[in-house]
Coordinates of C-alpha atoms in Angstrom, one line a residue:
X1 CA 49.1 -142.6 177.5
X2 CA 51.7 -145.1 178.7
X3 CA 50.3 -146.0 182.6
X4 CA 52.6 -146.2 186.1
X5 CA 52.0 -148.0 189.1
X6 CA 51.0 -147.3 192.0
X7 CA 50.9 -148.3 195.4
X8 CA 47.3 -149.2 194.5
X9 CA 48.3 -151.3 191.5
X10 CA 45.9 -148.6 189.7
X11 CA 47.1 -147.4 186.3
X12 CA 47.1 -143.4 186.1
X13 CA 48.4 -141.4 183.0
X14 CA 52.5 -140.2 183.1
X15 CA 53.6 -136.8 183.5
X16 CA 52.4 -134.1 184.7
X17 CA 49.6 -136.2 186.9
X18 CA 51.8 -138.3 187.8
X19 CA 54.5 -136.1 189.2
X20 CA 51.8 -133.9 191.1
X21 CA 50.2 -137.6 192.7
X22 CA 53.8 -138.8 193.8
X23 CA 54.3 -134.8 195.3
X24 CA 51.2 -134.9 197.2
X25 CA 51.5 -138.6 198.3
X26 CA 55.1 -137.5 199.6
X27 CA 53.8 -133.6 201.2
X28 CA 50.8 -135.0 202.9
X29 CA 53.1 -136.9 205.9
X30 CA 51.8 -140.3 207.0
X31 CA 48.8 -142.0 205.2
X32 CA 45.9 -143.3 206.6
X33 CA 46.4 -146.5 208.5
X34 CA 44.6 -149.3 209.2
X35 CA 43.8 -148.6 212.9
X36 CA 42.6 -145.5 211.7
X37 CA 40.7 -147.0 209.1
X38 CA 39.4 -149.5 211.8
X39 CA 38.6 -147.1 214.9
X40 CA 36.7 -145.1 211.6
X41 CA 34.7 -147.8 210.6
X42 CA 34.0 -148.7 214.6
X43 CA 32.7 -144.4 215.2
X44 CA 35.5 -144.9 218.1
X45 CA 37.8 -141.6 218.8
X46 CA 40.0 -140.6 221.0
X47 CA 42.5 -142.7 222.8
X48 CA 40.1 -145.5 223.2
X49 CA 39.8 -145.8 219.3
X50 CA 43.4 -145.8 218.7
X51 CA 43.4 -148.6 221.3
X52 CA 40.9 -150.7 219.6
X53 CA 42.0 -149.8 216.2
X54 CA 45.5 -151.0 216.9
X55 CA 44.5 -154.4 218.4
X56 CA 41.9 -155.1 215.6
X57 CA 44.9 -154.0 213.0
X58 CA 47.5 -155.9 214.4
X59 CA 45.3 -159.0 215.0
X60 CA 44.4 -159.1 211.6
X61 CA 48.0 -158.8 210.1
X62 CA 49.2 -161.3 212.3
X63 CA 46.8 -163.6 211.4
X64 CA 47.3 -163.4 207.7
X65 CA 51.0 -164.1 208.6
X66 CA 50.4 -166.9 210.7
X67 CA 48.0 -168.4 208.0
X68 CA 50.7 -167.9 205.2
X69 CA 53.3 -169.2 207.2
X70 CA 51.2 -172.1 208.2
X71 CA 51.0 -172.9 204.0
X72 CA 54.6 -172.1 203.9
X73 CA 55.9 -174.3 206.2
X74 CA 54.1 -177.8 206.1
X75 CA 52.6 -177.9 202.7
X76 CA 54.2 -174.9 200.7
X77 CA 57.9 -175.8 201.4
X78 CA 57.4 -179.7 200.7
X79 CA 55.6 -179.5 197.4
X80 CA 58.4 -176.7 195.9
X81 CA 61.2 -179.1 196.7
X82 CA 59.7 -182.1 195.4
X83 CA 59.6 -180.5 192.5
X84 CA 63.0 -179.6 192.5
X85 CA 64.3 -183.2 193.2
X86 CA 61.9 -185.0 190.7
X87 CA 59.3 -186.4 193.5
X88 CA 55.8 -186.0 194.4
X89 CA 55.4 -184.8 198.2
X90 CA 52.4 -184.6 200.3
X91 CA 49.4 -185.7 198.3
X92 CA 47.1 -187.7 200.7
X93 CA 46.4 -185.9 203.6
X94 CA 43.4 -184.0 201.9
X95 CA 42.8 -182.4 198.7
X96 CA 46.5 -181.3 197.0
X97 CA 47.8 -183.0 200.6
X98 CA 46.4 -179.5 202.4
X99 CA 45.7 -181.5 205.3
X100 CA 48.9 -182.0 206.1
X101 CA 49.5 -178.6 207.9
X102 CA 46.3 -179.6 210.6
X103 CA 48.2 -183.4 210.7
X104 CA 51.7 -181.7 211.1
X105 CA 50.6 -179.2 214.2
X106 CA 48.4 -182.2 215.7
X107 CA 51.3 -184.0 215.6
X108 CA 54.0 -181.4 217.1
X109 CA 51.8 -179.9 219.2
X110 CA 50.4 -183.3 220.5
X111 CA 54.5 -184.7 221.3
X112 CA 55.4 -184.1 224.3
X113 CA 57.4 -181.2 225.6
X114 CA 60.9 -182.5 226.4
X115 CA 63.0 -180.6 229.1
X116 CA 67.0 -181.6 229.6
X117 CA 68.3 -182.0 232.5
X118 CA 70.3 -178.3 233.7
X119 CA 68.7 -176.1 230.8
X120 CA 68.6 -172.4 231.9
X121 CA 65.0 -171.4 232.8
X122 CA 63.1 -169.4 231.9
X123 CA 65.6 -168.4 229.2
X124 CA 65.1 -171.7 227.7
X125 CA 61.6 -171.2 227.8
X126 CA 61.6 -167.3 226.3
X127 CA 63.7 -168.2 223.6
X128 CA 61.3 -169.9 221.2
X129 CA 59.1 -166.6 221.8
X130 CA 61.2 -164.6 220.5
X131 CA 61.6 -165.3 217.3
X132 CA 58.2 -165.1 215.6
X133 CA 57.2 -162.3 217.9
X134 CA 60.4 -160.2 216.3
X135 CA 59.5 -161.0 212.7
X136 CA 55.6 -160.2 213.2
X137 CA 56.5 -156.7 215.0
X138 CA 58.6 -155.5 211.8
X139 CA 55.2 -156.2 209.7
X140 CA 53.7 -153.2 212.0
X141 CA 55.3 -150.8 209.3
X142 CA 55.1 -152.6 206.5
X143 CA 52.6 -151.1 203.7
X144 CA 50.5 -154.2 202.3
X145 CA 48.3 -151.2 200.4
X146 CA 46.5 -148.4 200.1
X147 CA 45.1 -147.9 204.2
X148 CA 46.7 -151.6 205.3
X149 CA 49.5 -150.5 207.6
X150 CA 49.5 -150.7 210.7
X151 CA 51.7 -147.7 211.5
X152 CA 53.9 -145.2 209.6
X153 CA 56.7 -143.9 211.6
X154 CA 59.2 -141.3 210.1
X155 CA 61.7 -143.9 211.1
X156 CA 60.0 -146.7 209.9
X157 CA 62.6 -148.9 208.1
X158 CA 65.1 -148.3 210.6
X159 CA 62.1 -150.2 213.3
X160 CA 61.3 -152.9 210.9
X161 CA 65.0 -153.9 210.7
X162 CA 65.7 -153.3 214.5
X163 CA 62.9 -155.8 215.2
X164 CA 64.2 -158.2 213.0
X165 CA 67.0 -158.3 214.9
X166 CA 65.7 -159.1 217.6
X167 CA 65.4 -162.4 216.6
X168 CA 69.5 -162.6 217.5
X169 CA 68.8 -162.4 221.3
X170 CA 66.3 -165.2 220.9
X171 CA 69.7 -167.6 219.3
X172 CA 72.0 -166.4 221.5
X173 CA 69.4 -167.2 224.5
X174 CA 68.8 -171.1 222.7
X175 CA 72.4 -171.7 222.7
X176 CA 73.1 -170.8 225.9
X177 CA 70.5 -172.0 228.0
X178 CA 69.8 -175.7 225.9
X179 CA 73.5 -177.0 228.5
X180 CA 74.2 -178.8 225.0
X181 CA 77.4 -177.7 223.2
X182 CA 76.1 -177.8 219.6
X183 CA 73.2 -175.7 220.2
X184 CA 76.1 -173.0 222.0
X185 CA 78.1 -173.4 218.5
X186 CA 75.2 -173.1 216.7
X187 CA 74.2 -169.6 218.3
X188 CA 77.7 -168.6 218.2
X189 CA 77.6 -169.1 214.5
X190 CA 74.3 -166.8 214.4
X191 CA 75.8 -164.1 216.1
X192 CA 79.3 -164.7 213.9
X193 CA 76.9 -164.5 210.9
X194 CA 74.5 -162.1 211.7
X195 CA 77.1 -159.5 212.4
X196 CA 79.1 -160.2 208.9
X197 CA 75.8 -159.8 207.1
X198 CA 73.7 -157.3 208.8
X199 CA 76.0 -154.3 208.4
X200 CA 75.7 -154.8 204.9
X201 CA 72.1 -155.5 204.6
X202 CA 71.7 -152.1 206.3
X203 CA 74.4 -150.1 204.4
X204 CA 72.5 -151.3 201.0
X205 CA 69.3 -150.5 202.9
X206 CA 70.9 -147.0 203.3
X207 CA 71.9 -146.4 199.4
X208 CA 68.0 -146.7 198.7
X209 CA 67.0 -144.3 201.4
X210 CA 69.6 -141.6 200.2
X211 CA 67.5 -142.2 196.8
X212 CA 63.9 -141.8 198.5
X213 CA 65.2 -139.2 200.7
X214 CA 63.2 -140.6 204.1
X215 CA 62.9 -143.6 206.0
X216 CA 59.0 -144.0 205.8
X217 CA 58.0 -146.5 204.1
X218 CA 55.5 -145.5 202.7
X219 CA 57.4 -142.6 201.1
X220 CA 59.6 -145.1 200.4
X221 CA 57.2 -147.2 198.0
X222 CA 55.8 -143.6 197.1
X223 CA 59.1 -142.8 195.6
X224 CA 59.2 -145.3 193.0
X225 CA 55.8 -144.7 191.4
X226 CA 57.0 -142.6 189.0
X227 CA 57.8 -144.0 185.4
X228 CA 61.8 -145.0 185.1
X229 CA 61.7 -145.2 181.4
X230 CA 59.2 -146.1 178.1
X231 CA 59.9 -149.0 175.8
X232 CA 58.0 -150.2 173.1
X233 CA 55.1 -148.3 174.7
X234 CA 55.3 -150.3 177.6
X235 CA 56.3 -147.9 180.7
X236 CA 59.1 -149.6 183.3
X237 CA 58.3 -148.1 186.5
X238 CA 60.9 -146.2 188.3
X239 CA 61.8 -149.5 191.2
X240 CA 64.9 -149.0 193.1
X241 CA 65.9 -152.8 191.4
X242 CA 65.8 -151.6 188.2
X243 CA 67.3 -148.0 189.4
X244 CA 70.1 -150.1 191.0
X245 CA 70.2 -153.9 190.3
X246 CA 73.6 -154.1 191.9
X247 CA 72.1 -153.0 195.2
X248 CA 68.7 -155.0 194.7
X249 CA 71.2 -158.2 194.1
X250 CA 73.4 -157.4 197.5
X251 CA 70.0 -157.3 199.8
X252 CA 69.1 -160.2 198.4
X253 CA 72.0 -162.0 199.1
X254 CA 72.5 -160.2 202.9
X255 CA 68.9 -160.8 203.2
X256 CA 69.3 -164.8 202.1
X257 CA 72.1 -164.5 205.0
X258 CA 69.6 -163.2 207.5
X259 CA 66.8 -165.5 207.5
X260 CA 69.6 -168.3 207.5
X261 CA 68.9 -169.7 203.8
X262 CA 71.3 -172.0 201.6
X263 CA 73.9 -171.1 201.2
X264 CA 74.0 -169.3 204.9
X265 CA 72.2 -171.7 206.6
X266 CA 75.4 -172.3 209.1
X267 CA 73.6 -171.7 212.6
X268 CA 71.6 -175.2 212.7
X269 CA 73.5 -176.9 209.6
X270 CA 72.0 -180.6 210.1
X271 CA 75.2 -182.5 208.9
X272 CA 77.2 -180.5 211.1
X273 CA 75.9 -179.8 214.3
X274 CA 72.8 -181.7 214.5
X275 CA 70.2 -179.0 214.0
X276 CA 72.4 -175.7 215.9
X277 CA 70.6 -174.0 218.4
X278 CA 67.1 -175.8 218.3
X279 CA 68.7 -178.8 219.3
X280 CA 67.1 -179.3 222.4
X281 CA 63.5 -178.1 221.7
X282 CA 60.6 -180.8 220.9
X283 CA 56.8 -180.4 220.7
X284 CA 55.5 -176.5 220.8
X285 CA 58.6 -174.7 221.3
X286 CA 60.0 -176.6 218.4
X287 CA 57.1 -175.1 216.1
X288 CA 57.6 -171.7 217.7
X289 CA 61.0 -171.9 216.2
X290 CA 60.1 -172.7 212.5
X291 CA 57.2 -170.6 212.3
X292 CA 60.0 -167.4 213.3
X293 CA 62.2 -168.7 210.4
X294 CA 59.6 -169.1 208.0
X295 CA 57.9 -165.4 209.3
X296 CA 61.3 -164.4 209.0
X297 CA 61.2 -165.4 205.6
X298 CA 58.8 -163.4 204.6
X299 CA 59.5 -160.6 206.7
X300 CA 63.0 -160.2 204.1
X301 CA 60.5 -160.6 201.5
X302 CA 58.3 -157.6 202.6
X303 CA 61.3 -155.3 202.8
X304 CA 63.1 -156.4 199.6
X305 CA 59.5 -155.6 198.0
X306 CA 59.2 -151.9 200.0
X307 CA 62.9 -150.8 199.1
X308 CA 63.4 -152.4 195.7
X309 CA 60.0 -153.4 194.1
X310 CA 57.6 -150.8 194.8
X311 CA 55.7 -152.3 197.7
X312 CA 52.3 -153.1 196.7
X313 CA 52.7 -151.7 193.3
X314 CA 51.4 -153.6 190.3
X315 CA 48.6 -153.5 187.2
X316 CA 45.5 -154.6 187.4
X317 CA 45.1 -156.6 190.7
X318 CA 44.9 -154.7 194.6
X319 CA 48.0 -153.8 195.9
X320 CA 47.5 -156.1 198.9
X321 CA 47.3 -158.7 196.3
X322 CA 51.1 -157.7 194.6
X323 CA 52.6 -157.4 198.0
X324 CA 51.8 -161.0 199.0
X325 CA 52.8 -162.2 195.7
X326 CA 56.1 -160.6 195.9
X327 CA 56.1 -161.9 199.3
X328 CA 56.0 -165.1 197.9
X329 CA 58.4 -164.6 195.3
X330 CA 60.9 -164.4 197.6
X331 CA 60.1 -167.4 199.5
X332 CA 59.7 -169.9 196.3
X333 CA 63.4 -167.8 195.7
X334 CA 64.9 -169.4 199.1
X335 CA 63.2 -172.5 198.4
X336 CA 65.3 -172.6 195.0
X337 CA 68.6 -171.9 196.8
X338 CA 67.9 -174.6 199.1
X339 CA 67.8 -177.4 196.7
X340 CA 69.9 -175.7 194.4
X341 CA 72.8 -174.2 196.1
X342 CA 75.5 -175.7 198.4
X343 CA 75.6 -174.5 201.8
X344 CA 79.4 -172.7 202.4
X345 CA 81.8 -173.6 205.8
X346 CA 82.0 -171.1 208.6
X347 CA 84.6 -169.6 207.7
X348 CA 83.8 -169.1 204.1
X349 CA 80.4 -167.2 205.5
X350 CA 82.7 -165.3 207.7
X351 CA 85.1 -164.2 204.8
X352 CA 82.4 -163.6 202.1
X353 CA 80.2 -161.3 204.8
X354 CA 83.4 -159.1 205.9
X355 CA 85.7 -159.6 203.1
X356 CA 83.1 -159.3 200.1
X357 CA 79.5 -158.1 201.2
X358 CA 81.1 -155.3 203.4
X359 CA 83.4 -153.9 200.9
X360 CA 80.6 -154.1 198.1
X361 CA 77.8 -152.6 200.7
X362 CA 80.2 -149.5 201.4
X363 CA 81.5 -148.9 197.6
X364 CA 77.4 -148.9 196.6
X365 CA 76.8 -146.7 199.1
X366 CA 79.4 -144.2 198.3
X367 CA 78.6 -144.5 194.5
X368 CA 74.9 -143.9 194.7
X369 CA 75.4 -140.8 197.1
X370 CA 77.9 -139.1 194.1
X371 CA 75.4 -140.1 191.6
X372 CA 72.7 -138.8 193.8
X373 CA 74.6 -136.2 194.4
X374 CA 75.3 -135.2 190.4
X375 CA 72.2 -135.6 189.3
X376 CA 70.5 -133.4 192.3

């Protein structure tokens, strides 16, 4: 019997089992999350328990962020392009160079904490905040498996983008209050870009939820469990990028946009304007801002893996162990475009985002609701 995934990464037969698991995974409402799981485990009920659960929960997922970010950033990022550009990286600081992320937040955190002179406080001071506090709220929806999310809102994909957004306010607030005029063009350029893309980020967003039929995410990853076709005797489960590769490639490439990758990475473009918004910022708030990009990151990882590759899906290995790997994917994928790929002018960005990405966004959307609509 040819096997398909689930969100447990557990192999089950096809037909009729699998249609009746996907029916009941998508009748029974909201699955069990992890504060549930947690204020379970605890014998807490009530109000109390939900309290406690949610605390627990969220503590725990925003550690594992932190800690992959913390890989990411001053080890993870370093090695990748070294091997893109034919050189060796960290590799004496500890074993593999590890040790270079407990060297690297010794010595940012150590620096001292620069203020210029007629800087707009506390704005100033908020906007380093923001960012990673807007990337690690969307990962409250976010299914990492089977009983490891923290919530599961019938809206949830609409909250996990509208907290990534967030991160906008925190730009604009950079710019503005640093008194330097190339962190004001560089936030001006975020809100330039971030407009051009995000519309179409959402509208492709949209054409998969007119497939699933809900905004839950975990319906969402429910959805594509079933088995899209059977070659060779090897089943290709039913993921919305292999459903719809044009719309998988478009989120990508709005999503690349986003998180400010090559060739989008226009808002603190070194050669350009120095380093954008972050211009002014040394010591702590400096690492407050690179550890929201690199969240960020894999924040647009998460959701290209919810809407397009099944979530936590995969053979053999625990679904928390698939998510993380897509996660991860994604980032060694932005790591790529940034050796590999040019970085465009403004007013390229601006033309490809309103010009091209909108037009594409809108005529996918319109296509998959006839189809949709056809085939239903």
């Amino acid at each position: 019997m040819d096997p398909v995934l689930l969100q447990s990464g557990t192999p089950t037969p096809t037909g009729t089992a699998n249609a009746t698991a996907n029916a009941t995974a998508t009748a029974s409402g909201p699955v069990t999350t992890l504060p549930e799981t947690i204020s379970g485990a605890l014998g807490l009920t009530g109000t109390f328990g939900d309290i406690v659960g949610g605390l627990i929960g969220a503590f725990l997922i925003a550690n594992i962020m932190l800690g992959m970010t913390a890989l990411a950033g001053p080890w993870a990022k370093r090695k990748i392009t070294a091997a893109f550009t034919d050189r060796i990286a960290v590799n004496r600081i500890g074993p593999f160079g590890l040790l270079i992320i407990v060297a690297d937040a010794v010595r940012l955190l150590s620096k001292e904490l620069i203020i210029p002179e007629g800087v707009d406080r506390p704005a100033w001071d908020i906007a380093p905040i923001i960012l990673p506090f807007s990337a690690l709220l969307g990962f409250a929806v976010i299914p990492f498996g089977s009983g490891l999310q923290l919530a599961d809102p019938e809206t949830g994909i609409v909250f996990a983008f509208a907290a990534a957004s967030i991160a906008s306010v925190g730009l604009v607030m950079a710019g503005y209050a640093s008194n330097n005029k190339y962190s004001l063009l560089g936030a001006l350029r975020s809100i330039a870009q971030n407009l051009a893309y995000e519309i179409p980020l959402v509208i492709t967003a949209a054409s998969v939820i007119i497939f699933a039929g809900t905004f839950r995410t975990s319906e969402i990853v429910a959805a594509q469990t079933e088995t899209l076709v059977t070659i060779a005797g090897i089943a290709i489960p039913g993921w919305y990028a292999f459903v719809n590769p044009f719309a998988f490639v478009l989120f990508i490439a709005a999503n690349m946009a986003e998180i400010g990758r090559n060739p989008f990475d226009i808002p603190e473009a070194p050669t350009e304007i120095v380093a954008g918004y972050q211009t002014e910022y040394s010591s702590v708030y400096f690492v407050l801002f690179y550890l929201g990009e690199f969240i960020h990151i894999f924040l647009g990882g998460a959701l290209i893996a919810v809407l397009f590759l099944g979530g936590p899906a995969g053979p053999v290995l625990p679904g928390f162990v698939w998510m993380v790997i897509k996660m991860w994917a994604f980032f060694l994928f932005t790591q790529w475009a940034r050796s590999a790929v040019p970085r465009v002018r403004i007013d390229q960005l601006i033309e490809i985002g309103w010009k091209g990405m909108l037009v594409l966004s809108f005529a996918n959307l319109v296509l998959t609701a006839v189809l949709v609509g056809v085939i239903a």
